[in-house]
Amino acid sequence: VKGKMQINEDVLSLSINKKNHNLKRFKKVIQPLLFLLPSIILLSAVYLIPILNVAKLSFADATMIEGFKQWVGFKNFTYLIKPEFLASLWKTLIWLVSTVGISLIIGLAISLLLNKPIPGRPIFRTIVILPWLFPEALIAVMWLWTIHSHYGFLNNILIKLGIIDTGVNFLSTSLAFITVIVIRIWRDIPFVVMSLMAGLQTIPHEIEEAAEMDGAVGFKKIWYITLPLLKPIILTCTLILSAWTLIIFDMVYILTGGGPNNATKILSILMYDTAFSKFDFGLTSAMAIVTLLMVSIIGAFYLRNLRNQEK
Amino acid sequence: MKNSKLVTLPIIFILVVSMLLIGCSNESTSSNSNSRDKNEEKVVLKLMRPGTVDVVRDIFEPMVADFEKQNPNIDVEIVDLGWGEYDQRLATMIATKTNPDVQLVSQGYLFSYASKGAYLPLDDFIDDELKGQITDTLWEAGRYNEKIYEVPATPGADMIWYNKELFKKAGLDPNKPPQTWDELIEYAQQITDKTGVPGLGMAGKAFSDIWNTFATIYQSKSGKPLYDEKSQTFNFDDSVGEESLQLMVDIVNDHKITQPNITEYTRGDLRTLFRDGQVGMLIDAPFIISALKTSIDIDSPDTFVGTAVVPKEENGSQPFFGADGWAISSNTKHPEEAWKLLRFLVNTENQYTHGVKYGFGPAQKDVAAKPNYQKPYWQTAVKSLDTGFSRMKSENFISLDKILVEMVQAAITGNATPKEAIDKAVEANKSLK
């Protein structure tokens, strides 16, 4: 009887252990999934379904009005090796590297300057972030007025200063691309300044003081102390700006419409034209997939950077 | 106990969220069905007139109120849409089948979308009275594949607008506008040389305006429209086409009689320059009138504004014209009521009010007889409409528009010779088929 009781106890204890194990497994694996389920459903509806739809259309003959017509395999992707697309892709890469690179350099210089206890610092800080407060479309119209060769404020100042004799057409075939890049940089700088200034506030004074005692002053201090400590924020800024810059449309479209002579036809403008002039949603989707891949690669770097920061 | 709570909590949460969602959706369904019951005897129509919202509402709200009074079983909702967002929004509306019942459609877009079945043919609705009111040229402008899809409402043909004061200063007779293209260049040169003001305004920004001018030159030189509807090919793939584009290039680059930096200007921008006396002449449609009226009295006998039909060649003056018109969406559930509304909007009084307040030519004979249209500039506008050719009739109109913009811009900016630019446009059109 005693032995039987012992066996029963063992079975009971095994059963309890198994139950506890199952419960632990449930808590560890299934319970978080249950908590995440509403978000997963919501995100799937908002992001995944449209992305899958775009992926589907990229292999199809589809128009905006008629929707999906038939499967065409990789036909839409063959356009992606044509000169028109490659020229636009090349322009987009130049646009991306120059706007992000120069915004970071100027933004860093301004944030270092505004981090010093200079008189009127709050006013300067407010002025610097102003471009960030206006909508893209408004900025485009404002710049159109500013740079116009006939009635633009900028040309009038340059003429009055004797730098030029007649108004410069900043949106001519040769200058339009540079002009939109400069305007984009003007727009991006506040974001860099705000991010880097927040980062500068987190650098402990003790480190800076110790560096100064060791003889690291001026540029040396920036190069060996400030920049390494700001590196994670600079990287984050670069990645976010890059993703944004790749999908910019309205500002460039209002300024130039992609012209003159396709001088400013970056990918987003080419996609818009293909979708709304040719109504070719299959081809537009193929281009969108390429852009998505580019943004995803940037996103992957961003996530890796975030993880490294957490470590 | 604690564990079971942890297990049940998320499940309860999901259930509650699901029930809430179901509840919301039920509520919205019932409210929809309630409103459907309430409005069962009422027909609701949506009306869209793209344009400046304040101006549109100022014109159409009183009209809609009158219409609703006369038709108590019909409610009309006005849908606001600016021209700036027209192409995107219209495409989306048509794709999602939310296209308003009655709408003013840009003529070129009409052909693109009518070919996809987005608009109803109106032939069976149009009564004899209306048929007789509108000229054949204008009815033709709204005909596509042998069917009429719009009642033309806002016609406007290219004509010459010139500054009489600058003519006088340049030693030209202000009552003798140029009669040929050579004369136009000669006069513009004289104005530029003698007054220092550019003799001719020219648009070069990437908008449809720039090929409208090319169309006007080509049509007057060739006597043919820009596009052949049957073969769906450009007519200008010939020596006259090259000559016409070369003329534009010469005006800009050789004669130097236009304002500098033309790629910064649309026709809209040039209107301001003309109003302010900063260009001697313009080729533009009557849509310029509202821009001029903002600060000058063009109806005064002393006005500096003079008008003339565009220069003639052997084939006469054959300007480009556009004629947007009223159309009915094929999504409408109430075609009879939609036509009733459309017909009301184009009765003589309403068409007149619309035309005068918005600034476009008279689309109907009785409207043209009204006092406002007896003014000299309107008389020129009416004459110009009689002999013009309207926009290209093609389901690919929107693509053709882009192709032509690129063609003209490439030539006038020296990026391609006229021949190269035309060849590229012809090839691009072929690739659309």
XYZ file of C-alpha atoms in Angstrom:
744
model
C 0.000 0.000 0.000
C 2.841 2.305 0.975
C 4.545 1.563 -2.333
C 1.356 2.202 -4.234
C 0.901 5.510 -2.427
C 4.485 6.408 -3.284
C 3.850 5.657 -6.967
C 0.674 7.749 -6.910
C 2.544 10.658 -5.318
C 5.264 10.359 -7.947
C 2.674 10.343 -10.751
C 0.965 13.331 -9.184
C 4.216 15.188 -8.816
C 5.162 14.337 -12.415
C 1.796 15.524 -13.597
C 2.167 18.791 -11.611
C 5.678 19.242 -12.982
C 4.425 18.673 -16.506
C 1.602 21.148 -15.906
C 4.062 23.717 -14.564
C 6.333 23.075 -17.514
C 3.436 23.578 -19.951
C 2.377 26.708 -18.110
C 5.937 28.043 -18.215
C 6.124 27.254 -21.923
C 2.776 28.946 -22.448
C 3.936 32.032 -20.539
C 7.198 32.155 -22.434
C 6.035 31.469 -25.981
C 2.296 31.766 -26.451
C 1.333 34.488 -23.990
C 3.566 37.177 -25.577
C 2.156 36.199 -28.943
C -1.376 36.663 -27.640
C -0.495 40.113 -26.360
C 1.067 40.940 -29.707
C -1.826 39.537 -31.733
C -3.944 42.738 -31.951
C -0.901 44.721 -33.094
C 0.059 41.998 -35.564
C -3.468 42.003 -37.020
C -3.505 45.795 -37.230
C -0.033 46.075 -38.771
C -0.827 43.314 -41.251
C -3.936 45.153 -42.356
C -2.177 48.490 -42.626
C 1.236 47.463 -44.012
C 1.468 43.848 -45.052
C -1.649 43.623 -47.219
C -0.773 46.691 -49.354
C 2.839 45.496 -49.692
C 1.697 42.038 -50.777
C -0.716 43.669 -53.198
C 2.089 45.779 -54.684
C 4.255 42.660 -54.955
C 1.409 40.864 -56.741
C 0.800 43.775 -59.151
C 4.518 43.969 -59.984
C 4.120 40.629 -61.773
C 0.907 41.660 -63.497
C -0.530 43.730 -66.264
C -2.563 46.154 -64.158
C -3.929 49.650 -64.616
C -5.292 52.117 -62.135
C -8.803 51.963 -63.561
C -9.118 48.301 -64.505
C -6.980 46.858 -61.705
C -5.404 43.429 -62.164
C -5.728 42.123 -65.732
C -3.324 39.198 -66.127
C -0.043 37.759 -64.930
C 2.972 38.809 -67.010
C 5.815 37.209 -65.074
C 8.959 39.347 -64.887
C 7.991 41.577 -67.831
C 7.604 44.687 -65.651
C 11.019 44.127 -64.124
C 12.672 44.129 -67.559
C 11.903 47.876 -67.673
C 14.221 48.273 -64.721
C 17.257 47.766 -66.952
C 16.130 50.379 -69.491
C 18.065 53.691 -69.684
C 15.071 55.775 -68.514
C 14.817 53.882 -65.234
C 18.575 53.583 -64.727
C 19.008 57.340 -65.304
C 16.322 58.012 -62.713
C 17.856 55.518 -60.272
C 21.293 57.117 -60.702
C 19.793 60.569 -60.100
C 18.053 59.258 -56.988
C 21.324 57.893 -55.608
C 23.110 61.213 -56.199
C 20.135 62.989 -54.610
C 20.263 60.635 -51.621
C 23.998 60.747 -50.946
C 24.382 64.501 -51.452
C 21.336 65.628 -49.454
C 21.956 63.294 -46.532
C 25.747 63.787 -46.496
C 25.738 67.573 -46.687
C 22.799 67.904 -44.254
C 24.758 65.881 -41.718
C 27.946 67.913 -42.072
C 26.192 71.301 -41.851
C 23.778 70.045 -39.173
C 26.691 68.809 -37.058
C 28.518 72.142 -37.356
C 25.398 74.084 -36.351
C 24.582 71.809 -33.431
C 28.172 72.081 -32.091
C 27.906 75.841 -32.384
C 24.501 76.019 -30.706
C 25.732 73.758 -27.914
C 28.085 76.520 -26.785
C 26.768 79.075 -24.300
C 26.455 81.874 -26.870
C 24.155 84.874 -26.261
C 20.678 84.503 -27.790
C 21.087 80.741 -28.097
C 17.337 79.952 -27.670
C 16.507 82.370 -30.507
C 19.071 80.767 -32.822
C 17.804 77.307 -31.922
C 14.235 78.359 -32.804
C 15.335 79.891 -36.106
C 17.283 76.776 -37.045
C 14.344 74.447 -36.589
C 11.879 76.694 -38.480
C 12.204 74.919 -41.871
C 11.084 71.735 -40.158
C 7.764 73.274 -39.173
C 6.451 73.971 -42.688
C 4.723 71.442 -44.940
C 6.709 70.286 -47.982
C 4.268 71.824 -50.479
C 4.450 75.224 -48.786
C 8.242 75.078 -48.772
C 8.281 74.322 -52.492
C 6.039 77.284 -53.333
C 7.994 79.576 -51.005
C 11.280 78.623 -52.704
C 9.728 79.052 -56.147
C 9.050 82.654 -55.230
C 12.424 83.113 -53.586
C 14.559 81.901 -56.484
C 12.507 83.188 -59.415
C 14.779 84.941 -61.904
C 12.440 87.876 -62.400
C 10.697 88.633 -59.127
C 12.603 86.357 -56.733
C 14.075 87.804 -53.575
C 17.375 85.929 -53.947
C 18.079 87.136 -57.484
C 17.198 90.701 -56.538
C 19.678 90.641 -53.657
C 22.416 89.165 -55.862
C 21.774 91.844 -58.497
C 21.806 94.632 -55.895
C 25.084 93.332 -54.463
C 26.535 93.414 -57.976
C 27.271 89.675 -57.978
C 25.120 89.057 -61.076
C 23.807 91.354 -63.822
C 20.599 89.531 -64.706
C 18.456 87.063 -62.812
C 19.718 83.478 -62.728
C 17.280 80.713 -63.674
C 17.923 78.331 -60.802
C 15.477 75.864 -62.336
C 17.182 75.635 -65.727
C 18.251 72.269 -67.116
C 21.777 72.678 -65.756
C 20.897 74.092 -62.319
C 17.538 72.548 -61.386
C 18.931 69.378 -59.823
C 21.469 71.263 -57.720
C 18.723 73.678 -56.654
C 16.360 70.945 -55.443
C 19.247 69.300 -53.576
C 20.103 72.595 -51.831
C 16.445 73.147 -50.864
C 16.223 69.588 -49.548
C 19.376 70.132 -47.476
C 17.852 73.334 -46.078
C 14.813 71.280 -45.107
C 16.795 68.388 -43.532
C 19.276 70.386 -41.462
C 16.820 71.131 -38.598
C 16.212 67.419 -38.084
C 19.953 66.768 -37.848
C 20.455 69.736 -35.517
C 17.637 68.685 -33.196
C 18.853 65.078 -33.036
C 22.520 65.914 -32.556
C 21.837 68.603 -29.980
C 19.865 66.082 -27.948
C 22.869 63.756 -28.260
C 25.339 66.472 -27.227
C 23.369 67.085 -24.033
C 23.975 63.466 -23.013
C 27.782 63.677 -23.220
C 29.004 63.939 -19.603
C 30.964 67.094 -18.813
C 33.498 65.007 -16.889
C 34.623 63.279 -20.089
C 35.039 66.585 -21.885
C 36.895 68.099 -18.931
C 39.170 65.067 -18.679
C 39.886 65.284 -22.411
C 40.697 68.972 -22.103
C 43.086 68.222 -19.222
C 44.779 65.673 -21.482
C 45.256 68.405 -24.097
C 42.358 67.554 -26.435
C 40.956 70.961 -27.362
C 39.178 72.425 -30.378
C 39.031 70.153 -33.408
C 40.895 67.367 -31.582
C 38.215 67.274 -28.895
C 35.481 67.088 -31.507
C 37.255 64.396 -33.516
C 38.356 62.146 -30.635
C 35.666 62.732 -28.001
C 32.452 64.285 -29.360
C 32.116 62.450 -32.666
C 32.732 58.937 -31.292
C 30.173 59.560 -28.565
C 27.686 60.945 -31.097
C 28.280 58.094 -33.532
C 25.106 56.114 -32.701
C 22.938 59.238 -33.118
C 24.695 60.247 -36.344
C 24.103 56.771 -37.697
C 20.449 56.809 -36.693
C 20.030 60.251 -38.274
C 21.666 59.063 -41.492
C 19.425 56.057 -41.773
C 16.188 57.909 -41.027
C 17.073 60.760 -43.391
C 18.034 58.316 -46.128
C 14.722 56.490 -45.927
C 12.812 59.798 -45.992
C 14.846 61.234 -48.842
C 14.208 58.207 -51.029
C 10.466 58.700 -50.906
C 10.346 62.521 -51.214
C 7.905 63.502 -53.945
C 5.780 66.617 -53.428
C 8.576 69.149 -52.946
C 10.417 68.175 -56.127
C 7.202 67.794 -58.110
C 5.981 71.287 -57.227
C 9.387 72.857 -57.858
C 10.128 71.273 -61.222
C 7.586 68.587 -62.172
C 10.636 66.372 -62.823
C 11.963 68.749 -65.507
C 13.337 70.596 -67.294
C 14.276 67.844 -69.730
C 13.931 65.237 -66.951
C 16.784 66.887 -65.044
C 15.080 66.254 -61.697
C 13.202 63.055 -62.461
C 14.041 61.061 -59.356
C 12.402 57.664 -58.778
C 9.373 59.002 -56.910
C 8.529 61.362 -59.811
C 9.043 58.616 -62.387
C 6.731 56.354 -60.389
C 4.097 59.073 -60.150
C 4.223 59.690 -63.905
C 3.973 55.981 -64.646
C 1.019 55.570 -62.301
C -0.961 58.700 -63.139
C -0.005 59.401 -66.777
C 0.403 55.920 -68.170
C -1.872 54.323 -65.536
C 0.567 51.400 -65.595
C 0.246 50.020 -62.092
C 2.193 46.868 -62.918
C 5.287 48.835 -63.846
C 4.796 51.311 -61.001
C 4.593 48.394 -58.574
C 7.825 46.902 -59.942
C 9.554 50.249 -59.338
C 7.963 50.467 -55.896
C 9.366 47.051 -55.022
C 12.873 48.252 -55.917
C 12.405 51.356 -53.752
C 11.014 49.193 -50.969
C 14.088 46.984 -51.136
C 16.343 50.021 -50.900
C 14.419 51.404 -47.928
C 14.374 47.940 -46.314
C 18.161 47.647 -46.574
C 18.465 51.036 -44.905
C 15.896 49.918 -42.312
C 17.883 46.745 -41.597
C 21.017 48.789 -40.950
C 18.978 51.053 -38.687
C 17.648 48.131 -36.648
C 21.120 46.618 -36.335
C 22.404 49.958 -35.161
C 19.621 50.181 -32.577
C 20.468 46.707 -31.281
C 24.139 47.569 -31.039
C 23.261 50.693 -29.072
C 21.136 48.658 -26.675
C 24.044 46.252 -26.092
C -4.531 31.391 -9.724
C -2.133 34.133 -10.743
C -1.079 32.075 -13.733
C -4.593 31.463 -14.887
C -5.240 35.215 -14.669
C -2.233 35.832 -16.889
C -3.593 33.336 -19.372
C -7.129 34.596 -19.432
C -6.350 38.344 -19.515
C -5.032 38.512 -23.083
C -7.857 36.279 -24.286
C -10.421 38.540 -22.628
C -8.674 41.568 -24.121
C -8.859 40.141 -27.637
C -12.504 39.161 -27.148
C -13.412 42.641 -25.892
C -11.584 44.321 -28.806
C -13.253 41.980 -31.286
C -16.687 42.595 -29.769
C -16.102 46.333 -29.823
C -15.109 46.149 -33.459
C -18.146 44.026 -34.290
C -20.291 46.410 -32.260
C -18.948 49.405 -34.119
C -19.441 47.777 -37.467
C -23.021 46.783 -36.547
C -23.708 50.282 -35.370
C -22.419 51.784 -38.582
C -24.442 49.302 -40.641
C -27.610 50.120 -38.759
C -26.990 53.830 -38.987
C -26.413 53.372 -42.703
C -29.601 51.444 -43.063
C -31.462 54.043 -40.974
C -30.202 56.862 -43.131
C -31.053 54.812 -46.208
C -34.626 54.431 -44.914
C -34.894 58.142 -44.217
C -33.573 59.102 -47.652
C -35.460 56.411 -49.509
C -37.620 58.860 -51.343
C -34.763 61.372 -51.799
C -32.109 61.048 -54.475
C -28.710 62.397 -53.507
C -26.453 63.533 -56.337
C -22.837 64.595 -56.096
C -21.709 67.534 -58.203
C -18.062 68.351 -58.866
C -16.730 71.445 -60.609
C -12.939 71.486 -60.215
C -11.445 74.911 -59.601
C -10.919 77.519 -56.914
C -13.260 76.376 -54.163
C -14.554 79.845 -53.163
C -15.316 80.825 -56.747
C -16.959 77.484 -57.500
C -19.154 77.597 -54.424
C -20.061 81.226 -55.071
C -21.338 80.228 -58.521
C -22.884 76.852 -57.828
C -24.404 77.069 -54.340
C -27.203 79.414 -55.508
C -27.746 77.265 -58.613
C -27.964 74.107 -56.534
C -30.422 75.787 -54.140
C -32.652 76.709 -57.104
C -32.397 73.215 -58.509
C -33.311 71.617 -55.189
C -36.284 73.964 -54.875
C -37.527 72.901 -58.294
C -36.783 69.225 -57.570
C -37.635 68.571 -53.930
C -36.870 64.857 -54.309
C -33.227 65.543 -55.255
C -30.459 66.694 -52.919
C -27.183 67.899 -54.429
C -23.869 67.778 -52.605
C -21.013 69.851 -54.004
C -17.623 68.073 -53.998
C -14.639 70.455 -53.726
C -11.552 69.786 -55.823
C -8.769 72.114 -56.947
C -7.163 71.749 -60.386
C -3.809 71.193 -58.655
C -4.860 67.807 -57.314
C -7.279 67.014 -60.128
C -5.334 64.291 -61.944
C -4.569 62.259 -58.807
C -7.966 62.603 -57.176
C -9.965 61.920 -60.330
C -7.937 58.793 -61.080
C -8.496 57.569 -57.520
C -12.217 58.398 -57.632
C -12.646 56.469 -60.868
C -10.592 53.517 -59.635
C -12.638 53.317 -56.431
C -15.926 54.016 -58.223
C -16.610 57.117 -56.148
C -16.661 59.415 -59.142
C -19.339 62.132 -58.538
C -22.565 61.771 -60.517
C -22.284 65.036 -62.414
C -18.941 66.715 -63.001
C -17.050 69.128 -65.164
C -14.328 67.046 -66.805
C -11.104 68.232 -68.337
C -11.580 67.383 -72.000
C -8.373 65.358 -72.419
C -9.025 63.290 -69.309
C -12.534 62.634 -70.550
C -11.210 60.656 -73.517
C -8.774 58.685 -71.355
C -11.477 57.698 -68.920
C -14.450 57.413 -71.288
C -12.483 54.753 -73.163
C -12.409 52.791 -69.886
C -16.154 53.163 -69.399
C -16.003 55.751 -66.626
C -18.547 58.107 -68.229
C -21.988 57.653 -69.749
C -22.573 58.464 -73.418
C -25.003 61.376 -73.464
C -26.426 60.995 -77.000
C -29.764 59.614 -75.773
C -30.228 62.430 -73.268
C -29.375 65.461 -75.403
C -32.499 67.292 -76.540
C -32.903 69.182 -79.805
C -32.895 72.580 -78.110
C -29.505 71.954 -76.528
C -28.214 70.357 -79.737
C -29.053 73.536 -81.626
C -27.488 75.805 -79.023
C -23.983 74.409 -79.363
C -21.909 74.598 -82.534
C -20.782 71.457 -84.348
C -17.137 72.335 -83.633
C -17.855 72.230 -79.915
C -19.973 69.054 -80.032
C -17.123 67.492 -81.960
C -14.785 68.427 -79.112
C -16.716 66.159 -76.749
C -17.257 63.282 -79.170
C -15.158 60.163 -78.789
C -15.605 56.895 -80.699
C -18.760 58.302 -82.301
C -20.407 59.055 -78.960
C -20.856 62.331 -77.101
C -19.482 62.219 -73.569
C -19.656 65.849 -72.509
C -21.793 68.921 -72.915
C -19.126 71.510 -73.727
C -19.197 74.291 -71.174
C -15.895 76.125 -70.816
C -14.433 76.656 -74.291
C -11.344 78.746 -74.806
C -9.228 79.071 -77.938
C -5.769 80.565 -78.297
C -5.744 84.168 -79.483
C -3.317 87.084 -79.436
C -3.380 89.451 -76.483
C -1.324 92.577 -77.071
C -0.456 95.737 -75.196
C -1.623 98.766 -77.217
C 0.518 101.166 -75.190
C 3.688 99.213 -75.951
C 2.637 99.023 -79.607
C 2.440 102.828 -79.671
C 5.801 103.228 -77.913
C 7.394 100.850 -80.419
C 5.963 102.849 -83.338
C 3.389 100.211 -84.238
C -0.268 100.825 -85.044
C -2.226 99.688 -81.967
C -5.225 98.900 -84.142
C -3.273 96.666 -86.483
C -2.243 93.454 -84.741
C 0.022 90.956 -86.533
C -1.619 88.952 -89.310
C 1.075 86.336 -89.982
C 3.657 84.526 -87.877
C 6.442 86.517 -89.562
C 4.646 89.728 -88.673
C 4.217 88.556 -85.090
C 7.982 88.017 -84.798
C 8.692 91.362 -86.503
C 6.356 93.259 -84.153
C 7.746 91.483 -81.102
C 11.274 92.362 -82.228
C 10.295 96.009 -82.640
C 8.734 96.139 -79.169
C 11.814 94.500 -77.630
C 14.239 96.833 -79.415
C 12.322 100.091 -78.958
C 10.856 99.702 -75.472
C 13.190 97.240 -73.752
C 10.153 95.140 -72.809
C 10.143 91.565 -74.181
C 7.897 91.554 -77.252
C 6.355 88.119 -76.720
C 5.694 86.070 -73.593
C 6.462 82.377 -73.969
C 5.836 79.549 -71.493
C 8.549 76.911 -71.143
C 7.823 75.203 -67.831
C 6.898 71.520 -67.941
C 3.126 72.010 -68.220
C 0.608 71.419 -71.012
C 0.673 75.138 -71.913
C 3.887 74.763 -73.852
C 2.526 72.338 -76.400
C -0.722 74.303 -76.748
C 1.300 77.094 -78.397
C 3.007 74.556 -80.664
C -0.429 73.151 -81.592
C -1.693 76.612 -82.512
C 1.335 77.280 -84.746
C 1.225 73.849 -86.375
C -2.522 73.862 -86.974
C -2.456 77.286 -88.593
C 0.444 76.287 -90.801
C -0.877 72.848 -91.786
C -4.638 73.218 -91.525
C -4.654 69.885 -89.666
C -5.213 69.045 -86.008
C -2.215 67.902 -84.006
C -3.407 64.305 -83.715
C -5.226 61.897 -85.959
C -7.963 60.198 -83.988
C -8.393 57.268 -86.378
C -4.776 56.198 -86.749
C -3.852 57.460 -83.260
C -0.718 59.098 -84.647
C 0.738 62.604 -84.550
C 0.057 64.590 -87.701
C 3.082 66.791 -87.114
C 5.550 64.093 -88.108
C 6.241 66.064 -91.294
C 8.132 69.095 -92.556
C 5.402 71.487 -91.336
C 5.723 70.046 -87.842
C 9.468 70.559 -87.890
C 9.029 74.072 -89.282
C 6.496 74.918 -86.531
C 8.750 73.675 -83.750
C 11.710 75.452 -85.340
C 9.666 78.666 -85.274
C 9.251 78.321 -81.499
C 12.976 77.607 -81.111
C 13.863 80.654 -83.227
C 11.501 82.896 -81.252
C 13.202 81.876 -78.014
C 16.837 81.446 -79.009
C 17.553 83.416 -82.179
C 15.253 86.411 -82.097
C 15.481 86.738 -78.309
C 12.127 88.452 -78.142
C 10.700 86.536 -75.172
C 11.129 87.095 -71.459
C 14.361 85.490 -70.185
C 14.397 82.069 -68.501
C 11.247 80.735 -70.139
C 11.454 77.390 -68.307
C 10.344 79.220 -65.164
C 7.037 80.285 -66.691
C 3.649 78.695 -67.266
C 0.950 80.588 -69.138
C -0.483 81.483 -65.749
C 2.761 83.259 -64.780
C 2.851 85.130 -68.086
C -0.624 86.529 -67.492
C 0.738 88.508 -64.559
C 3.615 89.829 -66.685
C 1.193 90.924 -69.416
C -1.125 92.550 -66.889
C 1.813 94.511 -65.474
C 3.018 95.652 -68.916
C 6.142 93.467 -68.796
C 5.564 91.668 -72.102
C 4.177 93.090 -75.329
C 2.133 90.153 -76.608
C 0.886 86.767 -75.514
C -0.726 83.774 -77.171
C -3.298 82.618 -74.674
C -6.918 81.540 -74.230
C -9.594 83.784 -72.638
C -8.826 82.230 -69.249
C -6.405 85.158 -68.963
C -9.361 87.515 -68.425
C -9.892 86.724 -64.745
C -6.158 87.302 -64.077
C -6.265 90.662 -65.888
C -9.425 91.768 -64.133
C -7.797 91.458 -60.714
C -6.074 94.811 -61.167
C -6.996 96.438 -64.471
C -10.241 97.499 -66.081
C -10.131 95.711 -69.406
C -13.663 96.886 -70.232
C -12.676 100.554 -70.203
C -12.508 102.202 -73.659
C -8.954 103.286 -72.776
C -7.743 99.825 -71.861
C -4.306 98.886 -73.121
C -5.496 95.341 -73.814
C -5.991 94.494 -77.476
C -6.930 91.128 -78.961
C -6.721 89.414 -82.333
C -7.128 85.966 -83.785
C -3.865 84.024 -84.028
C -1.870 84.603 -87.235
C -3.135 83.059 -90.400
C -1.241 80.980 -92.905
C -2.663 79.564 -96.127
C -5.195 77.574 -94.134
C -6.422 80.475 -92.060
C -6.289 80.974 -88.329
C -6.710 77.573 -86.741
C -5.897 77.884 -83.067
C -5.770 75.176 -80.475
C -8.745 75.172 -78.159
C -9.879 73.331 -75.081
C -13.489 72.740 -74.134
C -14.043 71.078 -70.800
C -17.600 70.026 -70.296
C -20.208 68.457 -68.082
C -20.282 64.681 -67.969
C -22.152 61.980 -66.073
C -20.258 59.269 -64.227
C -21.122 55.704 -65.200
C -21.209 54.902 -61.453
C -24.319 56.970 -60.988
C -27.345 55.115 -59.725
C -29.622 57.897 -60.945
C -28.768 58.734 -64.556
C -32.129 60.433 -65.223
C -31.789 62.732 -62.229
C -28.115 63.333 -63.036
C -29.064 64.463 -66.527
C -31.785 66.679 -65.047
C -29.110 68.398 -62.950
C -26.664 68.623 -65.850
C -29.336 70.087 -68.116
C -30.200 72.645 -65.447
C -26.557 73.697 -65.144
C -26.295 74.336 -68.883
C -29.507 76.294 -69.326
C -28.831 79.721 -70.828
C -28.894 81.657 -67.547
C -26.722 79.246 -65.585
C -24.254 78.776 -68.411
C -23.988 82.567 -68.705
C -23.434 83.059 -64.955
C -20.829 80.287 -64.920
C -19.022 81.773 -67.936
C -18.988 85.372 -66.758
C -17.947 84.601 -63.180
C -15.286 82.080 -64.123
C -14.070 83.762 -67.307
C -14.469 81.564 -70.365
C -16.056 81.859 -73.777
C -19.734 81.268 -74.545
C -20.426 77.630 -75.351
C -23.975 78.316 -76.548
C -25.486 80.592 -79.175
C -27.990 82.283 -76.826
C -25.240 82.821 -74.274
C -23.015 84.394 -76.936
C -25.807 86.871 -77.688
C -25.780 88.184 -74.097
C -24.349 91.693 -73.522
C -21.176 90.574 -71.738
C -20.012 88.635 -74.764
C -20.334 91.639 -77.106
C -17.113 93.105 -75.735
C -14.259 93.181 -78.276
C -12.111 90.541 -76.576
C -15.031 88.128 -76.304
C -15.872 88.697 -79.953
C -12.304 87.641 -80.836
C -12.692 84.634 -78.549
C -15.926 83.541 -80.260
C -14.365 83.962 -83.709
C -11.327 81.922 -82.651
C -13.503 79.029 -81.507
C -15.167 78.714 -84.898
C -12.012 77.723 -86.715
C -9.969 75.899 -84.081
C -9.101 72.267 -83.425
C -9.605 70.866 -79.950
C -7.452 68.562 -77.832
C -6.174 65.172 -78.981
C -8.791 62.448 -78.867
C -7.041 59.438 -77.484
C -7.428 57.090 -74.583
C -3.728 57.850 -73.999
C -4.303 61.586 -73.773
C -2.564 61.976 -70.431
C 0.549 60.183 -71.702
C 0.445 62.166 -74.951
C 0.316 65.344 -72.926
C 3.589 64.372 -71.171
C 5.203 63.338 -74.456
C 4.389 66.691 -76.044
C 5.576 68.672 -73.028
C 8.925 66.851 -73.178
C 9.150 67.321 -76.949
C 8.606 71.082 -76.925
C 10.765 71.615 -73.848
C 13.644 69.607 -75.320
C 13.541 71.708 -78.509
C 13.215 75.156 -76.981
C 15.909 74.539 -74.389
C 18.290 73.277 -77.078
C 18.394 69.762 -75.644
C 17.346 68.330 -79.003
C 16.842 69.615 -82.531
C 13.179 69.961 -83.587
C 13.592 66.869 -85.792
C 15.088 64.808 -82.951
C 12.416 65.975 -80.522
C 9.599 65.122 -82.963
C 11.096 61.702 -83.769
C 11.319 60.911 -80.065
C 7.695 61.955 -79.514
C 6.529 59.825 -82.451
C 8.398 56.814 -81.080
C 6.989 57.396 -77.601
C 3.462 57.488 -79.029
C 4.081 54.214 -80.874
C 5.205 52.571 -77.645
C 1.872 53.461 -76.026
C -0.078 51.211 -78.359
